[in-house]
PDB file of C-alpha atoms in Angstrom:
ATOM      1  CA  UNK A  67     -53.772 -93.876  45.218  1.00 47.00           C
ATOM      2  CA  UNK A  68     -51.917 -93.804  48.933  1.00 54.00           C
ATOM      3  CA  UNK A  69     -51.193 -90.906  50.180  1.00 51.00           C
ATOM      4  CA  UNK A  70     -47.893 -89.891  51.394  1.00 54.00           C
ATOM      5  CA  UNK A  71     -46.779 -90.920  54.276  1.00 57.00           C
ATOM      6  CA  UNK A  72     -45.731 -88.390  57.155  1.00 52.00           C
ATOM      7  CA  UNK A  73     -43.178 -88.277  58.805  1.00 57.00           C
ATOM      8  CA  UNK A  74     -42.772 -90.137  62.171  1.00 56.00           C
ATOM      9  CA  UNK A  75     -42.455 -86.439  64.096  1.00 55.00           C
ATOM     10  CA  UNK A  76     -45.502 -85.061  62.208  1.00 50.00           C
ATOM     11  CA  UNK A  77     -47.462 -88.062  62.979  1.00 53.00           C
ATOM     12  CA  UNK A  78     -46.996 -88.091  66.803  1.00 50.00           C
ATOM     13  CA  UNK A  79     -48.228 -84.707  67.521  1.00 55.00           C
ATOM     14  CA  UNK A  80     -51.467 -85.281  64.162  1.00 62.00           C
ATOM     15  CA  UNK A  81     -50.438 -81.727  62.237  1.00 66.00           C
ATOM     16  CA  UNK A  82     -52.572 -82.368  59.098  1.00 80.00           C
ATOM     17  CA  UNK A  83     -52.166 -80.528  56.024  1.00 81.00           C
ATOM     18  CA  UNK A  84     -55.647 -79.064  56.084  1.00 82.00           C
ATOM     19  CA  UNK A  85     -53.960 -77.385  59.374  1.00 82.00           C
ATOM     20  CA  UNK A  86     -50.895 -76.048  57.234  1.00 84.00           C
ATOM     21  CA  UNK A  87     -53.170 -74.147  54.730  1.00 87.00           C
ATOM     22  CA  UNK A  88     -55.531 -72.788  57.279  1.00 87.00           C
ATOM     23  CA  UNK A  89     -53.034 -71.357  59.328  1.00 87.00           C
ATOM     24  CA  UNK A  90     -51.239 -69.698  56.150  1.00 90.00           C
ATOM     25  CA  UNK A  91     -54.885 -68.073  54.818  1.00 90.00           C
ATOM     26  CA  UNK A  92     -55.123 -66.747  58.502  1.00 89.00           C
ATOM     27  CA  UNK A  93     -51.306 -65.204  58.515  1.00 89.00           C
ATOM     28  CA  UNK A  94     -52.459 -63.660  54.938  1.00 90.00           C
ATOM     29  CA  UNK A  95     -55.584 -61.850  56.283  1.00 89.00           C
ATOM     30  CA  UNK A  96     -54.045 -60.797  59.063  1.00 88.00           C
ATOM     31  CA  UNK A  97     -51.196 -58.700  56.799  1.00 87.00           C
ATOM     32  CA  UNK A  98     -53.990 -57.638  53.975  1.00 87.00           C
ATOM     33  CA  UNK A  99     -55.836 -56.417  56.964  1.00 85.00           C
ATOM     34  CA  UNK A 100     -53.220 -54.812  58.765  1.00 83.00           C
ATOM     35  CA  UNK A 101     -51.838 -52.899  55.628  1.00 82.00           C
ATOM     36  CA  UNK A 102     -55.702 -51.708  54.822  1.00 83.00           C
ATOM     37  CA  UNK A 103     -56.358 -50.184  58.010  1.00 80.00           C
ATOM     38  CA  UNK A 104     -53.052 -48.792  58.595  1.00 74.00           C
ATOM     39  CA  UNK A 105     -52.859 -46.887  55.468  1.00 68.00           C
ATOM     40  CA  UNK A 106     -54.392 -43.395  55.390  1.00 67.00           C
ATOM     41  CA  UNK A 107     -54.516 -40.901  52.282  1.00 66.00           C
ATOM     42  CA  UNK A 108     -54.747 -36.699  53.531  1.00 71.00           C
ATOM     43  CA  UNK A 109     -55.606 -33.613  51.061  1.00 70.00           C
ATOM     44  CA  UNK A 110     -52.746 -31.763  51.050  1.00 68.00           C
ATOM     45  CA  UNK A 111     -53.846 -27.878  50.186  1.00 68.00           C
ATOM     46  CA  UNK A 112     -52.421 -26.444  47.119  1.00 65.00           C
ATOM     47  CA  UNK A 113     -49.999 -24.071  47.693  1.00 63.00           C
ATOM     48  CA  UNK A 114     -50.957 -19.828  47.326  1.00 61.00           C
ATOM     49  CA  UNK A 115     -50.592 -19.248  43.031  1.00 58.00           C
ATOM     50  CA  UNK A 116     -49.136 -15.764  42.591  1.00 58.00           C
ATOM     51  CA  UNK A 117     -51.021 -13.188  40.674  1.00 59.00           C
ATOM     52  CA  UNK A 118     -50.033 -12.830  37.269  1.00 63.00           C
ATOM     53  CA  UNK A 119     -50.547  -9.152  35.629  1.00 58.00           C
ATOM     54  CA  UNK A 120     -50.319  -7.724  32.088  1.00 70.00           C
ATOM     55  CA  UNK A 121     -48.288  -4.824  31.540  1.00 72.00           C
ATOM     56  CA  UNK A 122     -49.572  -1.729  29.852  1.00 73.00           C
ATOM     57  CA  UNK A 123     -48.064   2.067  29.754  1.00 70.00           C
ATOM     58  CA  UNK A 124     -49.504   4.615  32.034  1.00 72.00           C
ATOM     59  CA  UNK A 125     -50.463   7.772  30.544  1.00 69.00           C
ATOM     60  CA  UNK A 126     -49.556   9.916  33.909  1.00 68.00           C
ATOM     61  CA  UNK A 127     -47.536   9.231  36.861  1.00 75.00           C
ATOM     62  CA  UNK A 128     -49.586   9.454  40.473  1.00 77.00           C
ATOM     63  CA  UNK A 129     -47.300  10.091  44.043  1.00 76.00           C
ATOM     64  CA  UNK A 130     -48.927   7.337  45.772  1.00 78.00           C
ATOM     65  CA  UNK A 131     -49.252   3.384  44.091  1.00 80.00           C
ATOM     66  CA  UNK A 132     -52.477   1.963  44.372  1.00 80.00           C
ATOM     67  CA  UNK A 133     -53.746  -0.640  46.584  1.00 77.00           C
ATOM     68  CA  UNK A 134     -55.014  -3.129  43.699  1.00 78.00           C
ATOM     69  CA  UNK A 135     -53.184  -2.881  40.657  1.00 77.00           C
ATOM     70  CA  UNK A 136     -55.056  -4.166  37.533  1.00 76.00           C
ATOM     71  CA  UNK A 137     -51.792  -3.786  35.342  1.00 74.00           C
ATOM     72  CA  UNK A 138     -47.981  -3.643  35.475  1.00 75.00           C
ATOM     73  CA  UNK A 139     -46.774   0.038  33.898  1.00 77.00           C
ATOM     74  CA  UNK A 140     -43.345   1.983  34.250  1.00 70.00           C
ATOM     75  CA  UNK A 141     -44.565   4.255  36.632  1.00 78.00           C
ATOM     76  CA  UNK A 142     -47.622   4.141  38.976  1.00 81.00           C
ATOM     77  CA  UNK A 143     -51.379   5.697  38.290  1.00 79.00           C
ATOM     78  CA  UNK A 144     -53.761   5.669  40.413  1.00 74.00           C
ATOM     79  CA  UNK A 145     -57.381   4.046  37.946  1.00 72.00           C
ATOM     80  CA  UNK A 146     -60.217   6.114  37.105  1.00 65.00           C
ATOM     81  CA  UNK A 147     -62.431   6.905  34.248  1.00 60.00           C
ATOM     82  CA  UNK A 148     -66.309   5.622  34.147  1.00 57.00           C
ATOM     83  CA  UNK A 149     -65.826   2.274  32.896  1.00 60.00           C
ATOM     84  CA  UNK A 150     -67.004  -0.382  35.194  1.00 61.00           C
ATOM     85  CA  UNK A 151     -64.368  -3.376  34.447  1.00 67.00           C
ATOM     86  CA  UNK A 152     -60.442  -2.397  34.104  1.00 67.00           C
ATOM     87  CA  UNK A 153     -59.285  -1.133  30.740  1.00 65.00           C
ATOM     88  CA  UNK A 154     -55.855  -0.975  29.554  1.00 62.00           C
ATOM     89  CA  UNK A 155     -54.739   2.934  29.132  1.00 61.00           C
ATOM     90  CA  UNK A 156     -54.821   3.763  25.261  1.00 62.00           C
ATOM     91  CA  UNK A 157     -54.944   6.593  23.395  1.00 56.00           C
ATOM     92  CA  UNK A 158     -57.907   8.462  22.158  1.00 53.00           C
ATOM     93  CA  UNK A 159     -56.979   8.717  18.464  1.00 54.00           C
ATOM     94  CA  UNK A 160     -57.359   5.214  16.222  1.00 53.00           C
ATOM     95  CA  UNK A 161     -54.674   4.760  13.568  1.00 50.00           C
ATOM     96  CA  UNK A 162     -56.178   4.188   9.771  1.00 53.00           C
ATOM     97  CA  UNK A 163     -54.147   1.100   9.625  1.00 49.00           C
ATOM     98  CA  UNK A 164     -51.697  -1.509  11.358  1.00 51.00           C
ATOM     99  CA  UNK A 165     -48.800  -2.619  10.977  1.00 53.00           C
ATOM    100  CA  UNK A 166     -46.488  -5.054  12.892  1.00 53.00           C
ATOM    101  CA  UNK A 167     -43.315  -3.999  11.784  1.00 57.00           C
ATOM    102  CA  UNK A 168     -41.237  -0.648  13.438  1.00 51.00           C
ATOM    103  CA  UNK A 169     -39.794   0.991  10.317  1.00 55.00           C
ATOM    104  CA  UNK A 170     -37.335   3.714  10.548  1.00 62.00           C
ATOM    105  CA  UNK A 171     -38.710   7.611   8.779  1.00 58.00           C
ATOM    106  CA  UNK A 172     -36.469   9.690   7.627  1.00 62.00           C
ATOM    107  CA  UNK A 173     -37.474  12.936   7.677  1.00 56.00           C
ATOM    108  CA  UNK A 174     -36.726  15.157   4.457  1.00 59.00           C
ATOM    109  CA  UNK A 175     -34.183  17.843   4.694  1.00 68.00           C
ATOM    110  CA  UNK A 176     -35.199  21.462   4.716  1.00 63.00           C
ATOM    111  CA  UNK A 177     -34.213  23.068   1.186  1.00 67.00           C
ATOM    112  CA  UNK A 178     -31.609  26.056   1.790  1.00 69.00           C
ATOM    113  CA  UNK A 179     -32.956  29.312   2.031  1.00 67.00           C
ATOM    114  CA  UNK A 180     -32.489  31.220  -1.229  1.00 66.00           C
ATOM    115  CA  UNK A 181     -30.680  34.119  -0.996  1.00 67.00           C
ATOM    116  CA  UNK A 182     -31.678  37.116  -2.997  1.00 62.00           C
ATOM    117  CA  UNK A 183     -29.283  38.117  -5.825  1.00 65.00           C
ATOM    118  CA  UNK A 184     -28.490  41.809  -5.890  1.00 63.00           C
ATOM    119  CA  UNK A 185     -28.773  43.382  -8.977  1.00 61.00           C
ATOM    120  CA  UNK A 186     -25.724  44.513 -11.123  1.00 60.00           C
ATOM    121  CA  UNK A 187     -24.974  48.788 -10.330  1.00 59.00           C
ATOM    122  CA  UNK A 188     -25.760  50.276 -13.542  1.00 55.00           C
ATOM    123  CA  UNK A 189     -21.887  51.831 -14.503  1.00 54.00           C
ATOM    124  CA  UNK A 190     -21.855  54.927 -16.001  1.00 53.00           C
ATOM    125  CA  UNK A 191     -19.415  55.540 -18.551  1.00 54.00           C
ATOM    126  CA  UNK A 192     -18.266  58.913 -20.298  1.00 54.00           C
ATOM    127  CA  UNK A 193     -17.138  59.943 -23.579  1.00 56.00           C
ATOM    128  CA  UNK A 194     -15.105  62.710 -23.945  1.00 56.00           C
ATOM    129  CA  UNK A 195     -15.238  64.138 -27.314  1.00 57.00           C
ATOM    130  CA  UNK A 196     -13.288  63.427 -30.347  1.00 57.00           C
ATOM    131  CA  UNK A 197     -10.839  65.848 -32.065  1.00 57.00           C
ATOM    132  CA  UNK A 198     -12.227  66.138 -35.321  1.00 56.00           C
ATOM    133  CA  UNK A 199      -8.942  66.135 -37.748  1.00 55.00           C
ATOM    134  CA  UNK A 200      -9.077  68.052 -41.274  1.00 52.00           C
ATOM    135  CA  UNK A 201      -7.583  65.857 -43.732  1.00 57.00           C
ATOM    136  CA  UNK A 202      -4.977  67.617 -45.756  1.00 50.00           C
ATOM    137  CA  UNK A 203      -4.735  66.296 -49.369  1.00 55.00           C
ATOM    138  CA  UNK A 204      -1.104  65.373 -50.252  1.00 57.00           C
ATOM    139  CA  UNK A 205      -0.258  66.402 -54.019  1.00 55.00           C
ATOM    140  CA  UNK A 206       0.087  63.548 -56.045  1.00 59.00           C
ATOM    141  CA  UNK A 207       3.911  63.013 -57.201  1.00 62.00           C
ATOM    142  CA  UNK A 208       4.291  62.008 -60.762  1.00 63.00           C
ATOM    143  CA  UNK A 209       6.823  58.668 -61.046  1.00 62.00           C
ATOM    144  CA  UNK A 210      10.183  59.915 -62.865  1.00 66.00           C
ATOM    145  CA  UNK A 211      11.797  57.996 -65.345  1.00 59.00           C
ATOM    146  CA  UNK A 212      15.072  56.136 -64.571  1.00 59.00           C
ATOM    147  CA  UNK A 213      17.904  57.981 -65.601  1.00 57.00           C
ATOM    148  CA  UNK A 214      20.332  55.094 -65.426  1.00 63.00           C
ATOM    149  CA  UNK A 215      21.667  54.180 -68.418  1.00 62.00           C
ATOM    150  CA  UNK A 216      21.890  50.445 -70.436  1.00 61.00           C
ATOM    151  CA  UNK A 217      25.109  48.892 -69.404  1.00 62.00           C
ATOM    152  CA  UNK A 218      27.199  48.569 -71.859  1.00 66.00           C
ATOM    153  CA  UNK A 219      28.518  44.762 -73.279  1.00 63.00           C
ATOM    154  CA  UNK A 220      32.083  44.200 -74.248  1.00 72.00           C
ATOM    155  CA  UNK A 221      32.357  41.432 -76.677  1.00 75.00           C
ATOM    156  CA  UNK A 222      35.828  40.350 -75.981  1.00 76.00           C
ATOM    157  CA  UNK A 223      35.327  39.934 -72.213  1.00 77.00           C
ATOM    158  CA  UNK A 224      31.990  38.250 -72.952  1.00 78.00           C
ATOM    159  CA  UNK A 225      33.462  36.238 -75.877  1.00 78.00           C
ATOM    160  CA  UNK A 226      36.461  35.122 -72.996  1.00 78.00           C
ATOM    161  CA  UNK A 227      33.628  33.859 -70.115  1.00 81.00           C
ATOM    162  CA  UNK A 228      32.390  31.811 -72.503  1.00 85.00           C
ATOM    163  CA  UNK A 229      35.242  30.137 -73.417  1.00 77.00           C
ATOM    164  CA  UNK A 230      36.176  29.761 -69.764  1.00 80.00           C
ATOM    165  CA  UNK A 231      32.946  28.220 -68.942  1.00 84.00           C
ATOM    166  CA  UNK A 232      33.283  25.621 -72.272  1.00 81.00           C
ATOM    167  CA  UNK A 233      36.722  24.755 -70.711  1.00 81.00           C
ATOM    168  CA  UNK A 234      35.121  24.291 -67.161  1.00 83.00           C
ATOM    169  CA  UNK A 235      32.417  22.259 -68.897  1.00 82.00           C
ATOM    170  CA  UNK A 236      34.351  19.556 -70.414  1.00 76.00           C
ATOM    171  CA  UNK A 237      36.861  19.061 -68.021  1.00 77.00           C
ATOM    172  CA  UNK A 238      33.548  17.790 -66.091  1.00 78.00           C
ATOM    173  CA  UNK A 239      32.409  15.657 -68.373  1.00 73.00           C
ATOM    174  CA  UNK A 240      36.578  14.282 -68.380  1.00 70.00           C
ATOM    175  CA  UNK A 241      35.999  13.268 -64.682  1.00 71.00           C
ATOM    176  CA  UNK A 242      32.761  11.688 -65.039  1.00 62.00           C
ATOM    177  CA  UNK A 243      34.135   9.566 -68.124  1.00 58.00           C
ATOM    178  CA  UNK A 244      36.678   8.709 -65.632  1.00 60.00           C
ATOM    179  CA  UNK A 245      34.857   7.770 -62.719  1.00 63.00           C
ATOM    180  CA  UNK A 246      34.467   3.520 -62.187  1.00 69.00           C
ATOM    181  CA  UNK A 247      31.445   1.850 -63.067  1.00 65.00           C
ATOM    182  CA  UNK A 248      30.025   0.135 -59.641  1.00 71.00           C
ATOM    183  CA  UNK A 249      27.465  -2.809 -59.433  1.00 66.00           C
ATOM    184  CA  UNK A 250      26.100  -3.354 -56.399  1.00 68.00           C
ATOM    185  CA  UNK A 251      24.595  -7.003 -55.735  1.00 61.00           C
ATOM    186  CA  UNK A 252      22.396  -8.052 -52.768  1.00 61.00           C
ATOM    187  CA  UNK A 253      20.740 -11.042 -51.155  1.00 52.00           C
ATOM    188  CA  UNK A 254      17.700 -10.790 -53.135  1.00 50.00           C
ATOM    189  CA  UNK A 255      19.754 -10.804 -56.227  1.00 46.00           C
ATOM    190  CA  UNK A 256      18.697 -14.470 -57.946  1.00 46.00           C
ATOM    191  CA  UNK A 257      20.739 -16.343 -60.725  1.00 42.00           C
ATOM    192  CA  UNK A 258      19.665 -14.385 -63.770  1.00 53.00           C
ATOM    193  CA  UNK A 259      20.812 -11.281 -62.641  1.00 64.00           C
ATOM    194  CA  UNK A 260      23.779  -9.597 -63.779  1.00 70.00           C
ATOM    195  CA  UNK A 261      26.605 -11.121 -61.757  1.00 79.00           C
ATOM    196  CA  UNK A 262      25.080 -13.608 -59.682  1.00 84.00           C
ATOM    197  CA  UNK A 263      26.833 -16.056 -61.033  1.00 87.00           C
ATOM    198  CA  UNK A 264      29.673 -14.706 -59.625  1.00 91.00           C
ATOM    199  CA  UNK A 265      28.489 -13.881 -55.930  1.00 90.00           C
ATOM    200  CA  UNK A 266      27.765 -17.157 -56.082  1.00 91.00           C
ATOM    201  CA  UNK A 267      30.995 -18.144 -56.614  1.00 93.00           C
ATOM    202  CA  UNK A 268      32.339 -15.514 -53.917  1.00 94.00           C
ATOM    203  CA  UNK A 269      30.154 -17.076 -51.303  1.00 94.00           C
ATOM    204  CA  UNK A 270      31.410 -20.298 -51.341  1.00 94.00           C
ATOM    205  CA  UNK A 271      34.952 -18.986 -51.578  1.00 95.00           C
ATOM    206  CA  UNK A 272      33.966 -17.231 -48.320  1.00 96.00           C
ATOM    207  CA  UNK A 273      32.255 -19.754 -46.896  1.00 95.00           C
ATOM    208  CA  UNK A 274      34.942 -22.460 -47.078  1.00 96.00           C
ATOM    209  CA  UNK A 275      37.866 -20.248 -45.666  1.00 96.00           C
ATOM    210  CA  UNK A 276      35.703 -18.819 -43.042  1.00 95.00           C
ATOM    211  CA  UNK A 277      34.572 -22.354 -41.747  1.00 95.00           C
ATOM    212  CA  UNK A 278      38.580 -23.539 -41.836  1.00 95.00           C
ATOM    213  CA  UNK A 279      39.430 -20.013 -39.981  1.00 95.00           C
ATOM    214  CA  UNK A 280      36.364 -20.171 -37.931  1.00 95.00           C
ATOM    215  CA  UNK A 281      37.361 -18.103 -34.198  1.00 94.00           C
ATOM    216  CA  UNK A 282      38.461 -20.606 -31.503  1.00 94.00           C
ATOM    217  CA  UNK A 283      37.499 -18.281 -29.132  1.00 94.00           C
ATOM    218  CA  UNK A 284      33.889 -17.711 -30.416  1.00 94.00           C
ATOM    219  CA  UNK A 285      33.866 -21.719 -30.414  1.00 94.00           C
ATOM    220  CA  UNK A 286      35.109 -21.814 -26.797  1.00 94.00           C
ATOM    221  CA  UNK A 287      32.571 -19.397 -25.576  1.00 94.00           C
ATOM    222  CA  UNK A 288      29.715 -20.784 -27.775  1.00 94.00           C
ATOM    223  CA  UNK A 289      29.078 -17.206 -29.148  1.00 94.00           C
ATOM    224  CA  UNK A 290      26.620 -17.007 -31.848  1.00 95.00           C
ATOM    225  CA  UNK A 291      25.226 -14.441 -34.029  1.00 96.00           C
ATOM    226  CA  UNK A 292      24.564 -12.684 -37.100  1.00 96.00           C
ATOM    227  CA  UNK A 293      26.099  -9.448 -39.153  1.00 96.00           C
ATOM    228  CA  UNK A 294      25.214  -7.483 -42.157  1.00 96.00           C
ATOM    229  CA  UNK A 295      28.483  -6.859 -44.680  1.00 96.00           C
ATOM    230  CA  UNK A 296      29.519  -4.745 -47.373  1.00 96.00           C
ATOM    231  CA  UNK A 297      32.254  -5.940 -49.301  1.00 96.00           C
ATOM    232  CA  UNK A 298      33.958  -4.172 -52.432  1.00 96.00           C
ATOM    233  CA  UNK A 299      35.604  -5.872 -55.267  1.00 95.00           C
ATOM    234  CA  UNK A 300      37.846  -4.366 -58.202  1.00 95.00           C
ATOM    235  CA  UNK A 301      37.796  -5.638 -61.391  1.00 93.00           C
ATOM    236  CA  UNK A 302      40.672  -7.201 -60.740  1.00 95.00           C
ATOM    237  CA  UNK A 303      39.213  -9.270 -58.290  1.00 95.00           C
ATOM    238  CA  UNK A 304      41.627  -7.156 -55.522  1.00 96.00           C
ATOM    239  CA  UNK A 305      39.075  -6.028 -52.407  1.00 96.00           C
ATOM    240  CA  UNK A 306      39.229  -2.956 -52.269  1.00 96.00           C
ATOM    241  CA  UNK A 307      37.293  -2.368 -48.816  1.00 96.00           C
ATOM    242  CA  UNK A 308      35.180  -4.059 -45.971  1.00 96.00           C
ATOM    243  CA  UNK A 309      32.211  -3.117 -43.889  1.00 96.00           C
ATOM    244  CA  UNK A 310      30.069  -3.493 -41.339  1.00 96.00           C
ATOM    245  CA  UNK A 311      26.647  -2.474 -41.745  1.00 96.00           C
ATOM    246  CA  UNK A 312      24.780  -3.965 -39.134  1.00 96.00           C
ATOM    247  CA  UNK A 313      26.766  -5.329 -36.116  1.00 96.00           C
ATOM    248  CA  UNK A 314      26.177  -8.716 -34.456  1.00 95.00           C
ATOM    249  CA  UNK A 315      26.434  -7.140 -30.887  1.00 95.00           C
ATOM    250  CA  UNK A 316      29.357  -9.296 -30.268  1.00 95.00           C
ATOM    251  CA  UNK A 317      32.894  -7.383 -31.135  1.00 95.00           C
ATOM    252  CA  UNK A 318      34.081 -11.038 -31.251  1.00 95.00           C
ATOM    253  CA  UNK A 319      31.971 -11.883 -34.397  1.00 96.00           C
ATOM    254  CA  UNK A 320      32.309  -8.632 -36.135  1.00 96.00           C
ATOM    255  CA  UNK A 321      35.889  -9.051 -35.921  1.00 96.00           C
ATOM    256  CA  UNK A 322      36.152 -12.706 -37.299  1.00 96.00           C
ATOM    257  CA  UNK A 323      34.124 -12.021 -40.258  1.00 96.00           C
ATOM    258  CA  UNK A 324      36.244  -8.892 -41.691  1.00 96.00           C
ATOM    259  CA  UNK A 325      39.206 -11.344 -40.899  1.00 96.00           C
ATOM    260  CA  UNK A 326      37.387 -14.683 -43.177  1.00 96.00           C
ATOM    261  CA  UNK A 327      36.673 -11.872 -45.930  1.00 96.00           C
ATOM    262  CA  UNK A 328      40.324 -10.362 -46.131  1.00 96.00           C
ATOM    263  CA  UNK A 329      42.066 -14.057 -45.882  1.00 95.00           C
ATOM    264  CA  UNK A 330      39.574 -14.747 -48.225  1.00 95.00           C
ATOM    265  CA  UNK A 331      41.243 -12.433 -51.032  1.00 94.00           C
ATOM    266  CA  UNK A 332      42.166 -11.904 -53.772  1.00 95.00           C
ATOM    267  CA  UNK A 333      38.577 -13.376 -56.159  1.00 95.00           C
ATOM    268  CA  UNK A 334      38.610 -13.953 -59.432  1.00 93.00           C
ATOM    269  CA  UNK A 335      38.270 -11.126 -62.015  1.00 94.00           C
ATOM    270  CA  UNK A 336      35.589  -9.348 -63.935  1.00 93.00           C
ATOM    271  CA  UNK A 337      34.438 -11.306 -66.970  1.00 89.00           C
ATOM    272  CA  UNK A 338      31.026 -11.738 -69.061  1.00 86.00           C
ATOM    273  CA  UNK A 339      28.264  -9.555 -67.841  1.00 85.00           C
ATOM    274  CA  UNK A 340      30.441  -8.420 -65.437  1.00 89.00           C
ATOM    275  CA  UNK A 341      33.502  -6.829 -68.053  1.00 87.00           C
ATOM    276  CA  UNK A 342      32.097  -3.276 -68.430  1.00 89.00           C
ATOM    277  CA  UNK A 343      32.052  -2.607 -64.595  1.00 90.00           C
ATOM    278  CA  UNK A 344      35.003  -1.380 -62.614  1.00 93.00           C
ATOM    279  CA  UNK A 345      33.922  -2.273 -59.271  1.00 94.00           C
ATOM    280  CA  UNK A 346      31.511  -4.940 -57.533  1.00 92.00           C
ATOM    281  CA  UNK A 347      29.786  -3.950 -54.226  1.00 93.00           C
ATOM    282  CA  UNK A 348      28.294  -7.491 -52.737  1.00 93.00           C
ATOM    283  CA  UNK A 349      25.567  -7.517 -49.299  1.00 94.00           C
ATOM    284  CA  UNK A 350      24.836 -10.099 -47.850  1.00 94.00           C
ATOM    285  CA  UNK A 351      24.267 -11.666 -44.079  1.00 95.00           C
ATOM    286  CA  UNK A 352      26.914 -13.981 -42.196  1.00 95.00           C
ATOM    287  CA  UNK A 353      25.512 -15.997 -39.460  1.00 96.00           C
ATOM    288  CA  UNK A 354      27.964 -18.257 -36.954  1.00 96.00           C
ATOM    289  CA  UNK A 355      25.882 -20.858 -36.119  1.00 94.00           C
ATOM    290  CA  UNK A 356      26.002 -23.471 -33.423  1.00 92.00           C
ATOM    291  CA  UNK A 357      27.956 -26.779 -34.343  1.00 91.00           C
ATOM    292  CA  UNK A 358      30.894 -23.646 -35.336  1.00 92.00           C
ATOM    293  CA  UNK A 359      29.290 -23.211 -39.075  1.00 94.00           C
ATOM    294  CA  UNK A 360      29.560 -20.173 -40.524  1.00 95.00           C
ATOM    295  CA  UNK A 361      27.019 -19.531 -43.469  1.00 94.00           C
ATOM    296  CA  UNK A 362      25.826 -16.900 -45.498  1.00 89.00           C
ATOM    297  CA  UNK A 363      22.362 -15.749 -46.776  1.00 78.00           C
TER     298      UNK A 363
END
């Protein structure tokens, strides 16, 4: 192969390349050389370490601190003792065990001195003695015999109270002969008792004229409750009263329903089961119900 060829300025002065790569390993030596002997390393002496010390408690406090302290206390003491090397101060007694934990002692209370109890003073007490009383025996009295006399009976006066009290006698039984025969009929009353045909009957009566009459001011307040009546009938069928036995707690209510029962008069008369009796005493609960019902139960 041909080498390069140089160029024409190279080639007049003859620079070879063998020259180039001499003159760079010379430049190199030089530096290596120059860095070597330039650079020095020194010892530099380690600086004074401070003394360390443990710390201990001194047993006794000295005026003057010692030169060389072997330990670090809270007050100064001056060493001594016949020990060679230094000791930490301890005390001369050795506990039975150890124990790494500070626990608290409570020390027990001192019991309260007893107090001596006195003994109870003796108290003397004195008798004075007793009057010693003779009995007297009273003399016995002897009953007497009652000197009143039998009272005497006259015949015609007796014969006259009991004519008097015949008369009294059967103008009683007169009155009761004349008093009215009364039926009373309830809610619980079914239809085979003795007129409940005929309440029956009555209710619906009721019912239907109380529901055409029912209170337009009840209905325009939307009042409702319930009442307990007791109405009387004569044979006839003529009321002959009207009660309230347990109110509704609306004066409204109670009102309207003595009004329903008294439009609803007169009922029909007495007849069957019902012939013998002179008066008809019917219970029963009224209830005004919403939708303005009125019903009976």
């Amino acid at each position: 192969m041909n080498s390069p060829a140089l160029p024409p300025e190279l080639s007049d002065y003859g620079v070879r390349p063998a020259d180039r790569l001499g003159f760079t390993l010379f430049l190199a030596a030089v530096l290596h050389a120059a860095l070597i002997l330039g650079v020095s390393f020194t010892l530099v002496p380690p600086s004074q370490i401070s003394k360390t010390l443990e710390i201990t408690l001194s047993t006794f406090k000295s005026k003057e601190a010692p030169k060389e302290a072997d330990f670090l206390a809270q007050d100064n003491q001056q060493g001594s003792g016949t020990l060679d090397k230094k000791a930490a101060p301890k005390t001369t007694e050795q506990a039975l065990f150890q124990d790494k934990e500070v626990k608290r002692i409570t020390l027990p209370t001192a019991p309260a001195p007893k107090t001596k109890q006195e003994a109870p003073k003796a108290a003397v007490a004195t008798t004075a003695p007793k009057q010693q009383k003779t009995q007297v025996k009273q003399e016995e009295t002897k009953p007497q015999p009652d000197a009143r006399k039998a009272p005497a009976f006259d015949s015609e006066q007796l014969s006259a109270e009991i004519s008097g009290l015949e008369a009294e006698l059967a103008q009683q039984q007169q009155l009761y002969a004349k008093r009215p025969k009364i039926h009373r009929l309830n809610a619980a009353s079914t239809m085979r008792d003795k007129g409940a045909w005929y309440k029956d009957e009555w209710r619906k009566k009721v019912e239907r004229v109380g529901n055409l009459n029912y209170p337009d001011e009840a209905r325009r307040q939307r009042i409702y409750g319930s009442l307990r009546l007791l109405v009387s009938i004569n044979r006839d069928g003529s009321l002959y009263e009207v009660q309230v036995l347990e109110s509704s707690g609306q004066p409204l209510l109670d009102q309207a329903a003595l009004r329903i029962v008294r439009l609803s008069a007169p009922f029909a008369p007495f007849t069957g089961d019902l012939s013998d009796i002179d008066r008809l005493e019917i219970i029963r609960t009224w209830r005004f119900e919403r939708g303005d019902k009125l019903s009976s139960k």
